[in-house]
Short mmCIF file of C-alpha atoms in Angstrom, two decimals:
data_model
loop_
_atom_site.label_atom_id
_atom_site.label_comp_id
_atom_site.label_asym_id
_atom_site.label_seq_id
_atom_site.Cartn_x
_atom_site.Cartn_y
_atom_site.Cartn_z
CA UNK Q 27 -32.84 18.48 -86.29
CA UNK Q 28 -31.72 20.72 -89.19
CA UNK Q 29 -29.20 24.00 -88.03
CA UNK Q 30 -26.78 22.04 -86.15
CA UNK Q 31 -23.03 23.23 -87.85
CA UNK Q 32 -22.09 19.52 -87.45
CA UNK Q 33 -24.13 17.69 -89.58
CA UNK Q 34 -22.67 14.47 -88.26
CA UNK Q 35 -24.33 15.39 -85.16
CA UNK Q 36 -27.62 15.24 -87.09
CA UNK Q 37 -26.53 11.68 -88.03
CA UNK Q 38 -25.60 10.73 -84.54
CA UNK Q 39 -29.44 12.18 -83.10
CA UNK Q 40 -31.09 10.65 -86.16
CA UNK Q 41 -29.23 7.13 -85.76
CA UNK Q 42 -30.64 6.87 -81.81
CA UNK Q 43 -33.91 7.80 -83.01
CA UNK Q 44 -33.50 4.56 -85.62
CA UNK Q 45 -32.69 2.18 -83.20
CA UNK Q 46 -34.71 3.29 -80.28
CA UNK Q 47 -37.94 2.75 -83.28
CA UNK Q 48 -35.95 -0.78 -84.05
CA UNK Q 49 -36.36 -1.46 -79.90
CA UNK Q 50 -39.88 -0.19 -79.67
CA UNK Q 51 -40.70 -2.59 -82.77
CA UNK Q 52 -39.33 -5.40 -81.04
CA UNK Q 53 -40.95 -5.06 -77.75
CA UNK Q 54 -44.38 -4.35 -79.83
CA UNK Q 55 -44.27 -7.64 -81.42
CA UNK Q 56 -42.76 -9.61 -78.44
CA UNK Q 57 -45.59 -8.90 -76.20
CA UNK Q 58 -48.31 -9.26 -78.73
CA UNK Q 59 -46.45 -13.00 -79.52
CA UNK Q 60 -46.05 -13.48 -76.02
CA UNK Q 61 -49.80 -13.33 -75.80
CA UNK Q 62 -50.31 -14.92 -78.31
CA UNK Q 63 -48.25 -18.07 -77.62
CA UNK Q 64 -49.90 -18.06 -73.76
CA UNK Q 65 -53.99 -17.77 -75.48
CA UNK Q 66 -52.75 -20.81 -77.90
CA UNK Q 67 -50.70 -22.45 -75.81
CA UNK Q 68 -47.97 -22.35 -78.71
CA UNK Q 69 -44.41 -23.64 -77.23
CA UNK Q 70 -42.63 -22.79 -80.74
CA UNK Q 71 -43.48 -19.54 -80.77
CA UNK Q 72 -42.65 -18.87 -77.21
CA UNK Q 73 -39.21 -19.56 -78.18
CA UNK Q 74 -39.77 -17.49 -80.58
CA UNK Q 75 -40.05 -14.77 -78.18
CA UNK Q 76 -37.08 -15.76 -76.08
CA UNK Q 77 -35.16 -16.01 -78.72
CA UNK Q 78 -35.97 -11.73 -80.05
CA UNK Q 79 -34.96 -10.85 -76.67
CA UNK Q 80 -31.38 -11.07 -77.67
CA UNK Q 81 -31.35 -8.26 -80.19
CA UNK Q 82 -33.15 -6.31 -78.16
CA UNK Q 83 -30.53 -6.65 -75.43
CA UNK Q 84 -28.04 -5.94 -77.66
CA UNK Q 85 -29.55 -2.62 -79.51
CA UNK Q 86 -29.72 -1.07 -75.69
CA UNK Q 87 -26.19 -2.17 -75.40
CA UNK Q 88 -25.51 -0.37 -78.03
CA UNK Q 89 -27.69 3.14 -77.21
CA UNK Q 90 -26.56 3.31 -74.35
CA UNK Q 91 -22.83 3.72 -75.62
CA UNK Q 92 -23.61 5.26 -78.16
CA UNK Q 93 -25.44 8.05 -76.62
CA UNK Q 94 -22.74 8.37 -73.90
CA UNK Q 95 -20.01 8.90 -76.27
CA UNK Q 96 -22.30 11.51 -78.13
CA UNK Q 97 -22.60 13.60 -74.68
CA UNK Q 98 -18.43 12.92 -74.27
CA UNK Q 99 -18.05 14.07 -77.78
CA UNK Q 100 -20.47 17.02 -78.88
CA UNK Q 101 -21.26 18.26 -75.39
CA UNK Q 102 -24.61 18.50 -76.18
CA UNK Q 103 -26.83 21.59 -74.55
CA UNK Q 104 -30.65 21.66 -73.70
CA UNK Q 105 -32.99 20.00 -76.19
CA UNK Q 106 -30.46 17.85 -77.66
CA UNK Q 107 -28.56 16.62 -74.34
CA UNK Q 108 -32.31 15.78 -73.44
CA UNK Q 109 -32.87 13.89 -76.33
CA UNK Q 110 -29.91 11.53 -75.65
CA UNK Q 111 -31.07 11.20 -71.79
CA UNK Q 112 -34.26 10.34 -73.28
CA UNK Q 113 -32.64 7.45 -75.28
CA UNK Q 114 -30.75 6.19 -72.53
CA UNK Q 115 -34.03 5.82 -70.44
CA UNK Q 116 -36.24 5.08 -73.36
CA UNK Q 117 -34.32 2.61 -74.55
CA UNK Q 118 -33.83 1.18 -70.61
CA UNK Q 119 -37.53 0.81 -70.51
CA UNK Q 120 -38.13 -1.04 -74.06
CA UNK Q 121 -35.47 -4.05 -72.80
CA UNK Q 122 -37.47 -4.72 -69.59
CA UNK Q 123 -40.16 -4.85 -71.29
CA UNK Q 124 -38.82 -7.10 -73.60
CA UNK Q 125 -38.07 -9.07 -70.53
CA UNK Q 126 -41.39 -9.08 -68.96
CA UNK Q 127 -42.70 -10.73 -72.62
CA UNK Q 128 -39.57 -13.15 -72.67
CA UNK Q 129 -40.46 -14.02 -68.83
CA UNK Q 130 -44.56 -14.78 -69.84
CA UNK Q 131 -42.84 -16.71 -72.84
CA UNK Q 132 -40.93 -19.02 -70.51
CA UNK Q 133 -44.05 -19.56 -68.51
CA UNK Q 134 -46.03 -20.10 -71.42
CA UNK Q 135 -43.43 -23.30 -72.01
CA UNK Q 136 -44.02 -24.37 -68.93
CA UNK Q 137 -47.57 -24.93 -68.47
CA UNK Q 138 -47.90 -25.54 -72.28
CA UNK Q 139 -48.80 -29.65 -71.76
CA UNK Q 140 -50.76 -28.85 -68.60
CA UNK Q 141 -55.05 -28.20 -69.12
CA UNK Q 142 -55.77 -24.86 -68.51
CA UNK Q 143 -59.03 -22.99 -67.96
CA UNK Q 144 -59.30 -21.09 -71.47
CA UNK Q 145 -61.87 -18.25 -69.62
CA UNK Q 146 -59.11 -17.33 -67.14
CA UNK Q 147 -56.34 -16.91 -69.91
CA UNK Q 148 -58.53 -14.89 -71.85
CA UNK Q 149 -58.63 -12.40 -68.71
CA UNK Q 150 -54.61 -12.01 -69.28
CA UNK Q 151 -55.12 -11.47 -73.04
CA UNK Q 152 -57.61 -8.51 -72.23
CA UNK Q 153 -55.08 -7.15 -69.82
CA UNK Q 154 -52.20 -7.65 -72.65
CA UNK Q 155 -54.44 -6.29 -75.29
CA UNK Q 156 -54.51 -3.04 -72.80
CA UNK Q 157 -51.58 -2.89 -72.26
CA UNK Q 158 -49.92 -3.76 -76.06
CA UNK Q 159 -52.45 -0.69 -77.22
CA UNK Q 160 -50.57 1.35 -74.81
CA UNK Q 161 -47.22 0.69 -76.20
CA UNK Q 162 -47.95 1.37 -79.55
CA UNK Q 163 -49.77 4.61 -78.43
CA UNK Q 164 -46.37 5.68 -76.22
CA UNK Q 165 -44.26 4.68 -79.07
CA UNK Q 166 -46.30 6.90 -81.75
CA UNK Q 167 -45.75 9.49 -79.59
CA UNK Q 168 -42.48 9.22 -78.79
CA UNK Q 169 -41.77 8.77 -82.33
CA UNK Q 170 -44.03 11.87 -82.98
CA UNK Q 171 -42.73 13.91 -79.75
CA UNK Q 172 -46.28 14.62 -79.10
CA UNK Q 173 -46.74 15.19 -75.01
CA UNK Q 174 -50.36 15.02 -75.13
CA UNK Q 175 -50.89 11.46 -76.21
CA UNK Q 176 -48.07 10.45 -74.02
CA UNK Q 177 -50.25 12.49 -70.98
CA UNK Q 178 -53.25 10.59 -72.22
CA UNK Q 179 -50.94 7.41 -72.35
CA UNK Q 180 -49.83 8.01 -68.60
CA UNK Q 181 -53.31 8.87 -67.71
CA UNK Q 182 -55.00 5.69 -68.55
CA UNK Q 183 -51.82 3.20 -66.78
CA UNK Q 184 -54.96 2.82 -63.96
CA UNK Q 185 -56.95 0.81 -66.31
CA UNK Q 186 -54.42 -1.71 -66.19
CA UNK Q 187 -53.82 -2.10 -62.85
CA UNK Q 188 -57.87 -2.30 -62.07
CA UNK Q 189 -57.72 -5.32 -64.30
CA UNK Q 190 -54.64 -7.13 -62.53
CA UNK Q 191 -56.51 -6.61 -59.62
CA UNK Q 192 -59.74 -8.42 -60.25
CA UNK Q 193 -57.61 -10.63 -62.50
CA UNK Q 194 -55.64 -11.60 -58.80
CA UNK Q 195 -58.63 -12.35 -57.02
CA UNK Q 196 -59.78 -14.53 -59.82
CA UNK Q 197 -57.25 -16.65 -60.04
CA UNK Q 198 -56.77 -17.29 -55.97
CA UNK Q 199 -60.04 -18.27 -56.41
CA UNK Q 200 -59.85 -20.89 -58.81
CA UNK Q 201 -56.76 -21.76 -57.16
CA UNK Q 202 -58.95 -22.28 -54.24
CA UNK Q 203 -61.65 -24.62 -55.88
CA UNK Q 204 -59.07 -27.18 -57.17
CA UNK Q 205 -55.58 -28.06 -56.32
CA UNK Q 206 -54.77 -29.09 -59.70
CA UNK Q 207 -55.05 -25.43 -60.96
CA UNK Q 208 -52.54 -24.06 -58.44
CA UNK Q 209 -49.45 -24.83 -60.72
CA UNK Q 210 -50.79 -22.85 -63.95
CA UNK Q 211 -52.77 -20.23 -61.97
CA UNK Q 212 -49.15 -19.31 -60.31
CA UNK Q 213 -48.24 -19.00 -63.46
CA UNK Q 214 -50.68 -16.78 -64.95
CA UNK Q 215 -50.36 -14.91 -61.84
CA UNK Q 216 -46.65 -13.59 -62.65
CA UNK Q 217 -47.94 -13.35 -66.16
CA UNK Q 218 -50.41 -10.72 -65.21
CA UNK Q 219 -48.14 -9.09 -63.01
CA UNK Q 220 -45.86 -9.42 -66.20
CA UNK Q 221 -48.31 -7.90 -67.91
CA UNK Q 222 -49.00 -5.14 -65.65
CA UNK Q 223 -45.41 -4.22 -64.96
CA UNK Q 224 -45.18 -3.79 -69.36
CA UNK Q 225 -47.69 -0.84 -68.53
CA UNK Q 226 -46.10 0.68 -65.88
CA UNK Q 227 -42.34 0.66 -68.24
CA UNK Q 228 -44.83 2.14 -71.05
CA UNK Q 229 -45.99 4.85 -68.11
CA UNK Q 230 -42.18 5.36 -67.80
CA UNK Q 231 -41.64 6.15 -71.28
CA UNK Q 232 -44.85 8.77 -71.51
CA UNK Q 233 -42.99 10.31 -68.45
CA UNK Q 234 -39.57 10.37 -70.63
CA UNK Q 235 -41.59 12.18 -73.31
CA UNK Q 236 -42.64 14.97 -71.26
CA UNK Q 237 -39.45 15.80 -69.78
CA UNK Q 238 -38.07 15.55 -73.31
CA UNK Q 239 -40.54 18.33 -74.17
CA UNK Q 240 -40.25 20.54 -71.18
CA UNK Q 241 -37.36 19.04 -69.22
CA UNK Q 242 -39.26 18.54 -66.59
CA UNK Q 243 -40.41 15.11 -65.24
CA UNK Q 244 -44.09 14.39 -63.66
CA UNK Q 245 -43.84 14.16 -59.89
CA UNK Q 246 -47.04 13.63 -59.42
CA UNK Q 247 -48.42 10.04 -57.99
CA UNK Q 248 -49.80 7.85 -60.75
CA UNK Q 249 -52.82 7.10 -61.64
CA UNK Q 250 -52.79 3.85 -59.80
CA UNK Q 251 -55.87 1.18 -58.98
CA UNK Q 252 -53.27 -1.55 -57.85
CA UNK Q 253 -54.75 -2.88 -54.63
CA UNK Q 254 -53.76 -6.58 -54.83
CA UNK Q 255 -50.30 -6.05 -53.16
CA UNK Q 256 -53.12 -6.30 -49.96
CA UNK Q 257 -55.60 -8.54 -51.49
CA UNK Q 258 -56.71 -11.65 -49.51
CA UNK Q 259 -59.13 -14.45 -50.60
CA UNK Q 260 -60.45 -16.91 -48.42
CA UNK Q 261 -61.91 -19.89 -49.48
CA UNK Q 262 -65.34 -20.71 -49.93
CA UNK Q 263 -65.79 -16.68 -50.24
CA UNK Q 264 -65.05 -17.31 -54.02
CA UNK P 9 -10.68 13.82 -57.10
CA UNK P 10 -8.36 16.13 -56.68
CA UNK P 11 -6.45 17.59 -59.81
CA UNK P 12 -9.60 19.49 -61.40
CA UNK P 13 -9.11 23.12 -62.07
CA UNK P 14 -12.57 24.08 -60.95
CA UNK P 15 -12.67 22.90 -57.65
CA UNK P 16 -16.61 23.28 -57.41
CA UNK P 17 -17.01 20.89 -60.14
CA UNK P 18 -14.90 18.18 -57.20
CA UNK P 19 -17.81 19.57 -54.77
CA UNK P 20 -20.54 18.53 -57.40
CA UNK P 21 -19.21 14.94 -58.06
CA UNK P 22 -18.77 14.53 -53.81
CA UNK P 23 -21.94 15.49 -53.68
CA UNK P 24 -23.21 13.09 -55.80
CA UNK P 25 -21.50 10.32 -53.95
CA UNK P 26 -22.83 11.69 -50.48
CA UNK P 27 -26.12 11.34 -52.55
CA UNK P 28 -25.94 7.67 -53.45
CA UNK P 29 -24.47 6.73 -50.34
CA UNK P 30 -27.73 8.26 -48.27
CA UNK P 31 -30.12 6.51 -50.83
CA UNK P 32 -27.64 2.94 -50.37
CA UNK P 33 -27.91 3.25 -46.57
CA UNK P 34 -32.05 4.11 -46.73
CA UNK P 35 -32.50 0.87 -49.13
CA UNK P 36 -30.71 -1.69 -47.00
CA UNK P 37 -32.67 -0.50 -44.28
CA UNK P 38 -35.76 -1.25 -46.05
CA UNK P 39 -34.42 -4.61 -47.10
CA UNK P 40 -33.68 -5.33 -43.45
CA UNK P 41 -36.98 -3.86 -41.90
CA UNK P 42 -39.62 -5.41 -44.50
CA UNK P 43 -37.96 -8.74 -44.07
CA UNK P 44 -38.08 -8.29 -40.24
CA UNK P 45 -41.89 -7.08 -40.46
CA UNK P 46 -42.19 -10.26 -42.59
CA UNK P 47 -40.58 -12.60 -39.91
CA UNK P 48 -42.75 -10.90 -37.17
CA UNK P 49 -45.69 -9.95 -39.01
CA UNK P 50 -45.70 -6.60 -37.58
CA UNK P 51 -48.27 -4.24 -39.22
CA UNK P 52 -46.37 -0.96 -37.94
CA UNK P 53 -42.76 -2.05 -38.97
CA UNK P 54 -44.29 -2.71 -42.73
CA UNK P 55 -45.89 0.73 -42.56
CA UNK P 56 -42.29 2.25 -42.23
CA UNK P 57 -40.78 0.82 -44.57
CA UNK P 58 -43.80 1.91 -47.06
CA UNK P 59 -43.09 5.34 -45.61
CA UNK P 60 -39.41 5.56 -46.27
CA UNK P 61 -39.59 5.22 -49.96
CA UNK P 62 -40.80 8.73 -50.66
CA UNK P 63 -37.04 9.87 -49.78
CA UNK P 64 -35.78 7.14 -52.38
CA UNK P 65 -38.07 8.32 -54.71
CA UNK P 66 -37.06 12.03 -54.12
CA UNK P 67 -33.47 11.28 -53.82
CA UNK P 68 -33.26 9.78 -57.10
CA UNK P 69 -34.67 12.63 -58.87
CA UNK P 70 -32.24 15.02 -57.40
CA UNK P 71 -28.84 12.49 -58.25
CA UNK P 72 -30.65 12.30 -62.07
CA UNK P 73 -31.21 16.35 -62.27
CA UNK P 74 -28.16 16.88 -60.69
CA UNK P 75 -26.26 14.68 -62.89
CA UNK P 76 -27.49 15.48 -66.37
CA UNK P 77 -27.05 19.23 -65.25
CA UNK P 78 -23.48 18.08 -64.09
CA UNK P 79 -23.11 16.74 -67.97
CA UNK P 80 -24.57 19.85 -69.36
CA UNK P 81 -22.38 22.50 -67.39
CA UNK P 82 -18.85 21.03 -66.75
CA UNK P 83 -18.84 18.66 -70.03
CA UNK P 84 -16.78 15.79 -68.22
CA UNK P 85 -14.91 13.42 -70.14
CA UNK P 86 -14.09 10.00 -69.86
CA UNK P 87 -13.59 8.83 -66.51
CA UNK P 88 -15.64 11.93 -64.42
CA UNK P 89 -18.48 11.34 -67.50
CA UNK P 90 -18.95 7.61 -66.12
CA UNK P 91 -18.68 9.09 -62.66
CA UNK P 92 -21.66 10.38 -63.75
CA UNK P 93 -23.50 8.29 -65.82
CA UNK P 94 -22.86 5.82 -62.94
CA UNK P 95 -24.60 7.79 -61.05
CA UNK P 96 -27.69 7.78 -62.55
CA UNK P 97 -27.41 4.04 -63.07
CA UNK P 98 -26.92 2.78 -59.62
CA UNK P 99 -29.65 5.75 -57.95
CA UNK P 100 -32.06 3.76 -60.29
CA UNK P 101 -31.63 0.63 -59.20
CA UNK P 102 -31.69 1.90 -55.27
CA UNK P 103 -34.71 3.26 -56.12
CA UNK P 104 -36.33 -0.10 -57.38
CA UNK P 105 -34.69 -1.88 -54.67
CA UNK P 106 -37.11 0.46 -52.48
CA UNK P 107 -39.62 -0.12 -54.43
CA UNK P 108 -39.51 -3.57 -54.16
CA UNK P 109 -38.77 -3.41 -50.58
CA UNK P 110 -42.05 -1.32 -50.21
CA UNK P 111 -43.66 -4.13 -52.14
CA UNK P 112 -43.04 -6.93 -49.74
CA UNK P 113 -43.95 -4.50 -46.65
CA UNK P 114 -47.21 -4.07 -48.31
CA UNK P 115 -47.67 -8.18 -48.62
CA UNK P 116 -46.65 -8.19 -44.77
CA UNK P 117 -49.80 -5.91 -44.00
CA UNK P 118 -51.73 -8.07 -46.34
CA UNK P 119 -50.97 -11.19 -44.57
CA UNK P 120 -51.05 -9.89 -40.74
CA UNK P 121 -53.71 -10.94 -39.39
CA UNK P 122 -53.52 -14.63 -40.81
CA UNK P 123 -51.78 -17.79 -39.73
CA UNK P 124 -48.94 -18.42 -41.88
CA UNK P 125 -46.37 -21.08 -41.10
CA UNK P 126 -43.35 -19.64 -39.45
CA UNK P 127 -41.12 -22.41 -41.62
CA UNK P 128 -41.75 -21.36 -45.25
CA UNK P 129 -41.41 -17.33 -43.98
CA UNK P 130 -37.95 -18.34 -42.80
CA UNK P 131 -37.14 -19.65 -46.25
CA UNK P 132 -37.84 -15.86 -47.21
CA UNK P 133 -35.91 -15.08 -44.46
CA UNK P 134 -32.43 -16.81 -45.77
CA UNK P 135 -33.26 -15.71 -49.13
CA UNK P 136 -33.63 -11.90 -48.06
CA UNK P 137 -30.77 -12.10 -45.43
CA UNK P 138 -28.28 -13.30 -48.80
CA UNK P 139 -29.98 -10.39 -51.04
CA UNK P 140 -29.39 -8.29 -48.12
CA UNK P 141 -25.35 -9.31 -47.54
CA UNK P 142 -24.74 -8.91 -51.08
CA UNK P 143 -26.67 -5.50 -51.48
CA UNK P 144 -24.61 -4.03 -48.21
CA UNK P 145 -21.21 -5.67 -50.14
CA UNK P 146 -22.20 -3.78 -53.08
CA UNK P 147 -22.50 -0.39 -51.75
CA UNK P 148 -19.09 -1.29 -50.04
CA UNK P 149 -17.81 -1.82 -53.42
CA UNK P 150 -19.37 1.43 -54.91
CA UNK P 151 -18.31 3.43 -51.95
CA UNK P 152 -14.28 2.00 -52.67
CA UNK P 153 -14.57 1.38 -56.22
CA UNK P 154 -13.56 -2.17 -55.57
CA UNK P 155 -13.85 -3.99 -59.24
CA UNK P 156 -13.00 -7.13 -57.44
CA UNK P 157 -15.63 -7.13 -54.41
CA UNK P 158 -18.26 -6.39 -57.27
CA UNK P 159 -17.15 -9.02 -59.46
CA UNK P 160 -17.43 -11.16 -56.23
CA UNK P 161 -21.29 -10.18 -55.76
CA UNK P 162 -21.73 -10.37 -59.26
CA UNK P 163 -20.99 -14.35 -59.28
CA UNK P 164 -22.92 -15.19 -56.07
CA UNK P 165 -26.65 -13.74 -57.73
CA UNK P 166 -27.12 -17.39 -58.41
CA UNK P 167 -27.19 -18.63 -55.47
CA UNK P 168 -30.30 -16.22 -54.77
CA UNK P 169 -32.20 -17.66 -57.89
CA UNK P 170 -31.52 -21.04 -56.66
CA UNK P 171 -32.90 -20.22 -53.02
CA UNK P 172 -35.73 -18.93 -55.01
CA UNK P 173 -36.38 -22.07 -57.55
CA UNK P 174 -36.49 -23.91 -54.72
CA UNK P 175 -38.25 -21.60 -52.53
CA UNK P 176 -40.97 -21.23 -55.42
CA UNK P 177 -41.40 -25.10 -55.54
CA UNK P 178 -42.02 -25.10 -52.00
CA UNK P 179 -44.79 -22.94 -51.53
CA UNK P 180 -47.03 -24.60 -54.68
CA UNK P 181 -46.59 -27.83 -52.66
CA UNK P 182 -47.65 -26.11 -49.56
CA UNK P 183 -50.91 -24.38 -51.30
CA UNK P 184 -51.99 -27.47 -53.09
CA UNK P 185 -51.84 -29.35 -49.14
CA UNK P 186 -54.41 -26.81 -48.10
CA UNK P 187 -56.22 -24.24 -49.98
CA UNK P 188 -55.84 -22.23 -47.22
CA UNK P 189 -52.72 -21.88 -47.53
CA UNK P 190 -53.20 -20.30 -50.62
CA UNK P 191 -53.53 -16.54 -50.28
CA UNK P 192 -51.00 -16.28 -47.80
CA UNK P 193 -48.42 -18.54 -49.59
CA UNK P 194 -49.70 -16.03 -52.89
CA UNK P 195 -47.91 -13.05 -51.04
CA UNK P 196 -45.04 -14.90 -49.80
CA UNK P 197 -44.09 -15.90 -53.56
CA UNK P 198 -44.11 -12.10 -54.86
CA UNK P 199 -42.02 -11.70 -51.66
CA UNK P 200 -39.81 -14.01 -52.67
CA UNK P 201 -39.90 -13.31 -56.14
CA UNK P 202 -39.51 -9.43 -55.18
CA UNK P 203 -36.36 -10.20 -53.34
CA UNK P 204 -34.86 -12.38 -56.17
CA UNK P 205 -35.15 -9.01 -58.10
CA UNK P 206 -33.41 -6.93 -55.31
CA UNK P 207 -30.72 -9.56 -56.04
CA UNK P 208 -30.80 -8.43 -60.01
CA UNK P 209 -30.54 -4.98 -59.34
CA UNK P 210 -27.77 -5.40 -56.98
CA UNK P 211 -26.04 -6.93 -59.68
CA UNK P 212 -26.49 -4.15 -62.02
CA UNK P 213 -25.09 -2.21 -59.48
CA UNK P 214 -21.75 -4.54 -59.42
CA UNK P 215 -21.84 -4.13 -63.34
CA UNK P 216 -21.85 -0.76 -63.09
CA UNK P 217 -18.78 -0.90 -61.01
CA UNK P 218 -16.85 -2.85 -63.51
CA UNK P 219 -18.35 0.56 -66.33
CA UNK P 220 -17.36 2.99 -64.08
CA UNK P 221 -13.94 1.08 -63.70
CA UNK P 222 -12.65 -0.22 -66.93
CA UNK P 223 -15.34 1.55 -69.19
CA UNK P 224 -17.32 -1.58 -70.40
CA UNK P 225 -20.05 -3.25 -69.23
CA UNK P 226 -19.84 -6.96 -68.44
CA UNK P 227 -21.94 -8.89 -71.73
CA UNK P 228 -21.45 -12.47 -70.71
CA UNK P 229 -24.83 -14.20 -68.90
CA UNK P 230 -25.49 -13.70 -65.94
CA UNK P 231 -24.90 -16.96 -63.38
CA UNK P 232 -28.52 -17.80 -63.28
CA UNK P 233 -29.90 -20.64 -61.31
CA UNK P 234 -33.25 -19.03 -61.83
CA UNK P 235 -35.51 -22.39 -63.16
CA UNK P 236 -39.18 -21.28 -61.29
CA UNK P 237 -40.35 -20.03 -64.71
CA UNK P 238 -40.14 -22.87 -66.43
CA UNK P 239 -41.36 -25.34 -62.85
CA UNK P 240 -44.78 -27.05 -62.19
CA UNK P 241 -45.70 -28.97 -59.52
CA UNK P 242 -48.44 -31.68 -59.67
CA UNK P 243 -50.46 -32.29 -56.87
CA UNK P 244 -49.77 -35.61 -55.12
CA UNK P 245 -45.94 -35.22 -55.70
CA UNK P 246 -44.97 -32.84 -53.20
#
């Protein structure tokens, strides 16, 4: 942000815009790993994934401080005491998510000697693929400050939540038909939900990116298609 | 705090506090009442508790408004800046403690009109009634700016995750016995699970006690007990 008479502010903005790109990186490739590891049932690299989540721990550490002692020390007005709230919350949002991926990595260790029903793990990948094309879209336009993608990001959070809701249903069912799948179904179930709470941080961040742009934040419900908080199956309805 | 030249900024930061405390008192309430709609499977009670999140929700937007406008006006420093930035913090996590809260009411309605066995519901029950003790110690904390009753709820969160591991265990063995058991039993573990997180955030909250203290956030793990993600349970072996 060129004009500033302290250029070291500059450096300060510039340097949480660096590391909240580092975070978004991170959280990228530990969800698209964490799906990965769950679709091959890959134990190493779902350490792999447990094992990022420390950095990404640490860089919101780090932005966090960092941006308070900016407010504490410039006093910034408007646009730019907007972009460091942004940070804080942006950068809030990218380490849960991180968690959600470490948390599907941990299950993905735990069923990874069991035999698991390839068709239903391939309805969590679709969900992930959603929702991973969603982060990279918020993150461009974060990155970009552009308020329209993020609207279109926020927009299309539904999508997600329709498929965690059929995704529910299927796996009660096929809970239902054999015993033996209960243990890994519960597990893909929190997976999904995983997976679905990843979209709803990424809905967070579009939010963050309109209130960055215009200060104000949507208070508007969400776009949401989330119906399996009431969903019931009953077997032999399967 | 008395001692500030303008005397309005005193009014801003008491208001704050009168702020947190309202959303603190709403969000035990919730904790209390969705558990006790749980235990009694009452429809009506849930539908209450659903209902009282909107003033979370709304209250939390005024603390964050109010406090980054705080930040941008009066320019506090050091220990009236955390006042504030603690403020934000903690209204966030009351307002996912609501949210969660609202997501096992939701469950309840789900799961009224079935037959669910009263024992499992009152392993809920104990875990909720801890999460609920150390949520109301918290806010006691907050309210006195007691380092050492936070530090105090911050060590007993495991005991929560180990309710919960062994909670989680539980319920598979029950839904593998009958499948159906299984949509109910479905509910009751993102009840559980939900109120294992309502025992996270109320940690934050003690962390954030220690910040608005001493200036640093506590880094060392958490005491976790949490092992669900990693269980499975076999049929046969319950």
């Amino acid at each position: 942000m060129p004009g500033h008479i302290v250029s070291s502010y500059d450096a300060d903005l510039e340097n949480l815009r660096r590391s909240i790109s580092e975070m978004g990186g991170i959280a990228e490739k530990m969800v698209t790993e964490a799906t990965d590891a769950l679709v091959r049932r890959d134990a190493t690299l779902a350490q792999a994934v447990i094992a990022a989540d420390k950095r990404l721990d640490t860089l919101q550490h780090e932005i966090e401080e960092r941006s308070v002692l900016l407010i504490a020390k410039r006093q910034p007005l408007a646009i730019d005491l907007r972009e460091t709230i942004s940070a804080i919350r942006v950068s809030g949002d990218l380490e849960r998510i991180g968690d959600l991926a470490k948390n599907v990595a941990k299950r993905v260790v735990a069923i990874s000697d069991q035999a698991v029903g390839q068709k239903i793990i391939l309805g969590v990948q679709h969900m992930s693929d959603l929702a991973e094309g969603q982060l990279k879209d918020v993150l461009d336009a974060y990155g970009s400050r552009d308020v329209k993608a993020a609207q279109d990001v926020w927009e299309r959070d539904g999508e997600i939540d329709a498929l965690y809701n059929s995704l529910f249903r299927e796996l009660l069912t096929y809970m239902m038909e054999d015993p033996r799948n209960i243990s890994f179904c519960t597990h893909l179930l929190f997976c999904a939900k995983n997976v679905e709470r990843i979209g709803d941080h990424t809905t967070n961040i579009a939010e963050t990116i309109q209130y960055l742009a215009t200060g104000e934040t949507p208070t508007g419900d969400r776009p949401k298609n989330d119906a399996s908080n009431y969903a019931t199956v009953t077997p032999g309805q399967g």
